[in-house]
mmCIF file of C-alpha atoms in Angstrom:
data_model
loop_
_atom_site.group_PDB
_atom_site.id
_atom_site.type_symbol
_atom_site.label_atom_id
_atom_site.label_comp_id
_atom_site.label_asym_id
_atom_site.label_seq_id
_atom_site.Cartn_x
_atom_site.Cartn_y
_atom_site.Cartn_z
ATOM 1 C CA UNK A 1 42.460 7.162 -64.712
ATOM 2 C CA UNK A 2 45.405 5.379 -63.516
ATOM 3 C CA UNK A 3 46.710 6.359 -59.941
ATOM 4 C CA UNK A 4 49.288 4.241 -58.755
ATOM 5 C CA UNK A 5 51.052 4.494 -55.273
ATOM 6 C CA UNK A 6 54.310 2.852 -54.112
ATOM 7 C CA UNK A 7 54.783 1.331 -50.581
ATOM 8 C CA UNK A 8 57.186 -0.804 -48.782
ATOM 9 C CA UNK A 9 60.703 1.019 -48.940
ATOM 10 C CA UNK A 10 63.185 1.388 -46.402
ATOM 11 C CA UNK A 11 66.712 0.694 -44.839
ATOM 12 C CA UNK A 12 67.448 -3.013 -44.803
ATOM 13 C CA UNK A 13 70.803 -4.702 -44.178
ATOM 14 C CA UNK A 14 72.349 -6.762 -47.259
ATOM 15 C CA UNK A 15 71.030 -10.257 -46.951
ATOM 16 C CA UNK A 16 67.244 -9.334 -46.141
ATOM 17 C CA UNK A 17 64.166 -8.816 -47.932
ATOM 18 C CA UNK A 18 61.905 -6.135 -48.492
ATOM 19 C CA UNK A 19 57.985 -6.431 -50.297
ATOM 20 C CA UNK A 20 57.013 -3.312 -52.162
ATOM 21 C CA UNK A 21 53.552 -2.618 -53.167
ATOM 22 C CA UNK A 22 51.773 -0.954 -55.683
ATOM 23 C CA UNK A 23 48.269 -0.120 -55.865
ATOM 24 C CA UNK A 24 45.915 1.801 -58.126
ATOM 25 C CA UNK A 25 42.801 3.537 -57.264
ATOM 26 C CA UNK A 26 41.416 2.928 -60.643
ATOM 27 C CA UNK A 27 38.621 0.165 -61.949
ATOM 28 C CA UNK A 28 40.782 -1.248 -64.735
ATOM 29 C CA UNK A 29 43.806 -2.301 -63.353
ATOM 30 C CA UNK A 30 43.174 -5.538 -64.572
ATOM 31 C CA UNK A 31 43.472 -4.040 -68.314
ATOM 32 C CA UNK A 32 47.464 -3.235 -67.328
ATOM 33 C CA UNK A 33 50.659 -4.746 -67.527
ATOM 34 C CA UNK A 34 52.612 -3.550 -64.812
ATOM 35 C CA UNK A 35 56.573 -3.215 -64.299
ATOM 36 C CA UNK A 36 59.009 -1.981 -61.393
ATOM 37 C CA UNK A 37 61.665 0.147 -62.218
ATOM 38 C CA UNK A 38 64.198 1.606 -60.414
ATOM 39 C CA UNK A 39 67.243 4.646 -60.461
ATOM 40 C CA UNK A 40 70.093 4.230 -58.530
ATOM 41 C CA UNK A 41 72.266 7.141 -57.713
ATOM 42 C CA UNK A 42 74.038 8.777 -61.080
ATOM 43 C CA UNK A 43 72.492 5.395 -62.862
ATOM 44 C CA UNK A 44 69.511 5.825 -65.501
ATOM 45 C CA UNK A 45 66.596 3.940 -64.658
ATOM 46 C CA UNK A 46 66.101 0.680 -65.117
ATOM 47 C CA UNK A 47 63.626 -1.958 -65.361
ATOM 48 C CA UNK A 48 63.881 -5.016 -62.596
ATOM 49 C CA UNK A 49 60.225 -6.936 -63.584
ATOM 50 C CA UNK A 50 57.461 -6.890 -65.117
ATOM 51 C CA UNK A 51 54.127 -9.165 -65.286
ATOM 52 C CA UNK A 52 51.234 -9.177 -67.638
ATOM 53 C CA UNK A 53 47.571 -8.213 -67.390
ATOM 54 C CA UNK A 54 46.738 -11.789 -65.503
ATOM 55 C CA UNK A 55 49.734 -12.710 -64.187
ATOM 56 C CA UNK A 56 50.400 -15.237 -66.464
ATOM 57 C CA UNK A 57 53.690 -14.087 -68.095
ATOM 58 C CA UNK A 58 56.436 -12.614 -65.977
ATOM 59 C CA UNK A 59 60.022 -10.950 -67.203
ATOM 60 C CA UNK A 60 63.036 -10.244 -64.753
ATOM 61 C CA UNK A 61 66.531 -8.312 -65.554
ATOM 62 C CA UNK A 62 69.367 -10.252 -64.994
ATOM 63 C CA UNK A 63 70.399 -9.053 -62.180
ATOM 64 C CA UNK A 64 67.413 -9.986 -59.981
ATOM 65 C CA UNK A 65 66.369 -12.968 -61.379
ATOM 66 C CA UNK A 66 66.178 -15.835 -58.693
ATOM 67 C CA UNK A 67 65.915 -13.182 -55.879
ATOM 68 C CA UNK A 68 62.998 -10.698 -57.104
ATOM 69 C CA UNK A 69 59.600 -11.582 -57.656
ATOM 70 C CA UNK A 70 57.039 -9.978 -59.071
ATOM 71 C CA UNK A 71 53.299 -10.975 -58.649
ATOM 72 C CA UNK A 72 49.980 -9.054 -58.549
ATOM 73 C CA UNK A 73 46.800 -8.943 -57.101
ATOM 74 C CA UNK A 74 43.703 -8.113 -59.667
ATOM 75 C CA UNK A 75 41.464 -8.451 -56.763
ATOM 76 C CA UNK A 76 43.182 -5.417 -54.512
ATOM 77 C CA UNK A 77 44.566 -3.338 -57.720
ATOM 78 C CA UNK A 78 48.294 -4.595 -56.530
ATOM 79 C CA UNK A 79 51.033 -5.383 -57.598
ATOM 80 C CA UNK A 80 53.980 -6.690 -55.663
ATOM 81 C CA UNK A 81 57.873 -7.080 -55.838
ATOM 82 C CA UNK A 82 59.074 -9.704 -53.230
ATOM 83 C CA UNK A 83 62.795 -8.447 -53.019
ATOM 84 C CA UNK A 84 64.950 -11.138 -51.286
ATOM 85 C CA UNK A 85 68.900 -11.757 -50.942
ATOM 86 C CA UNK A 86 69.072 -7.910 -51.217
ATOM 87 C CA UNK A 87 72.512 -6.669 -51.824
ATOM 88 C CA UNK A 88 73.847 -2.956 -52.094
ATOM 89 C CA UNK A 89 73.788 -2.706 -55.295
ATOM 90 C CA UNK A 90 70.132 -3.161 -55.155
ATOM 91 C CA UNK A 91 69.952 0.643 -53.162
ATOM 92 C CA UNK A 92 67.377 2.827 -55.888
ATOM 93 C CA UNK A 93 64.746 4.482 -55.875
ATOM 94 C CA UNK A 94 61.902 1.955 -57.230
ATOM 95 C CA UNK A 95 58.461 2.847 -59.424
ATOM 96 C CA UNK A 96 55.773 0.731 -60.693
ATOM 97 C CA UNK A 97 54.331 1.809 -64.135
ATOM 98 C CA UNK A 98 51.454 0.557 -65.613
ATOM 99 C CA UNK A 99 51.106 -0.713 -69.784
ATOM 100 C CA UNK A 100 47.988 -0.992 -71.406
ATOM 101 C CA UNK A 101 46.500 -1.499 -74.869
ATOM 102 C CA UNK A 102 49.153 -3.953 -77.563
ATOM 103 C CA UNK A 103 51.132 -4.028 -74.277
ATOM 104 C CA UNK A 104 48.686 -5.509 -71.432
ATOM 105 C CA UNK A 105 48.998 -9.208 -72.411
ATOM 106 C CA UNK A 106 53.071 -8.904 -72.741
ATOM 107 C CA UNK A 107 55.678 -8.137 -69.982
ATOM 108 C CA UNK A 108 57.229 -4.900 -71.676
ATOM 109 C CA UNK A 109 61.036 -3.906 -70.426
ATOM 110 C CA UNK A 110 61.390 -0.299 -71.792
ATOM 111 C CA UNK A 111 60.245 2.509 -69.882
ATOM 112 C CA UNK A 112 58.660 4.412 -72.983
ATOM 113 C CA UNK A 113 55.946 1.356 -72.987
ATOM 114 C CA UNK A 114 54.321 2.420 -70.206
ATOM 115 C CA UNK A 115 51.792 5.224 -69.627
ATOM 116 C CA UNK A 116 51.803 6.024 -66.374
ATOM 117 C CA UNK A 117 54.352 5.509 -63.084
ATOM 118 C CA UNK A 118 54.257 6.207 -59.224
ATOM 119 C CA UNK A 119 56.070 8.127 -57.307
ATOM 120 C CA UNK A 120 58.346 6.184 -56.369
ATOM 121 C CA UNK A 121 59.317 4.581 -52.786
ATOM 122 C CA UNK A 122 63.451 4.212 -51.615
ATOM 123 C CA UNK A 123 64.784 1.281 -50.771
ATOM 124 C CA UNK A 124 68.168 1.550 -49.232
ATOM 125 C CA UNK A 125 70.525 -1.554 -48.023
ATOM 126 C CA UNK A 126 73.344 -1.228 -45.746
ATOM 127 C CA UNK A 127 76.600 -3.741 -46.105
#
């Protein structure tokens, strides 16, 4: 059973960085692909990364590529999301989600791939 729990949110001014975490309780975590997503206010929710199963492949939307990244550690059931150069627009609520079966080895970007989410942690930045 997949139990994941979000970690690292919080009120940061525009210009800093923030490191969520994600971590499942579970033994197979190693079997997932994982994403972040996130819902700003009166916005649908969106996906920001993803990785897959080992790490090896990695996708980022557009808007945080070059100041996101997202990384994971099979070891500790974690996954990360270095968040750096943060800007308002970056203010959401964020969720991890975790992808298994055809999905694991890819780095899916729509919310209806993935099986299971968090409960999501707020990040907010101030101009």
């Amino acid at each position: 059973q997949v139990q994941l729990v979000e970690s690292g949110g919080g009120l940061v001014q525009a210009g800093g960085s923030l490191r969520l975490s994600c971590a499942d309780s579970g033994r197979t975590f190693r079997n997932y692909a994982m994403g972040w997503f996130r819902r700003a206010p009166g916005k649908e929710r969106e996906v920001v990364a993803s990785i897959s199963w080992n790490g090896g492949r990695t996708y980022y939307a557009d808007s945080v590529k070059g100041r996101f990244t997202i990384s994971r550690d099979n070891a500790k059931n974690t996954v990360y999301l270095q968040m750096n150069r943060l800007n308002v627009e970056d203010t959401a609520v964020y969720y991890c989600a975790a992808a298994w079966g055809t999905f694991m080895s890819g780095t899916p970007d729509r919310a209806a791939d993935y099986g299971s989410w968090g409960q999501g942690t707020q990040v907010t930045v101030s101009g």
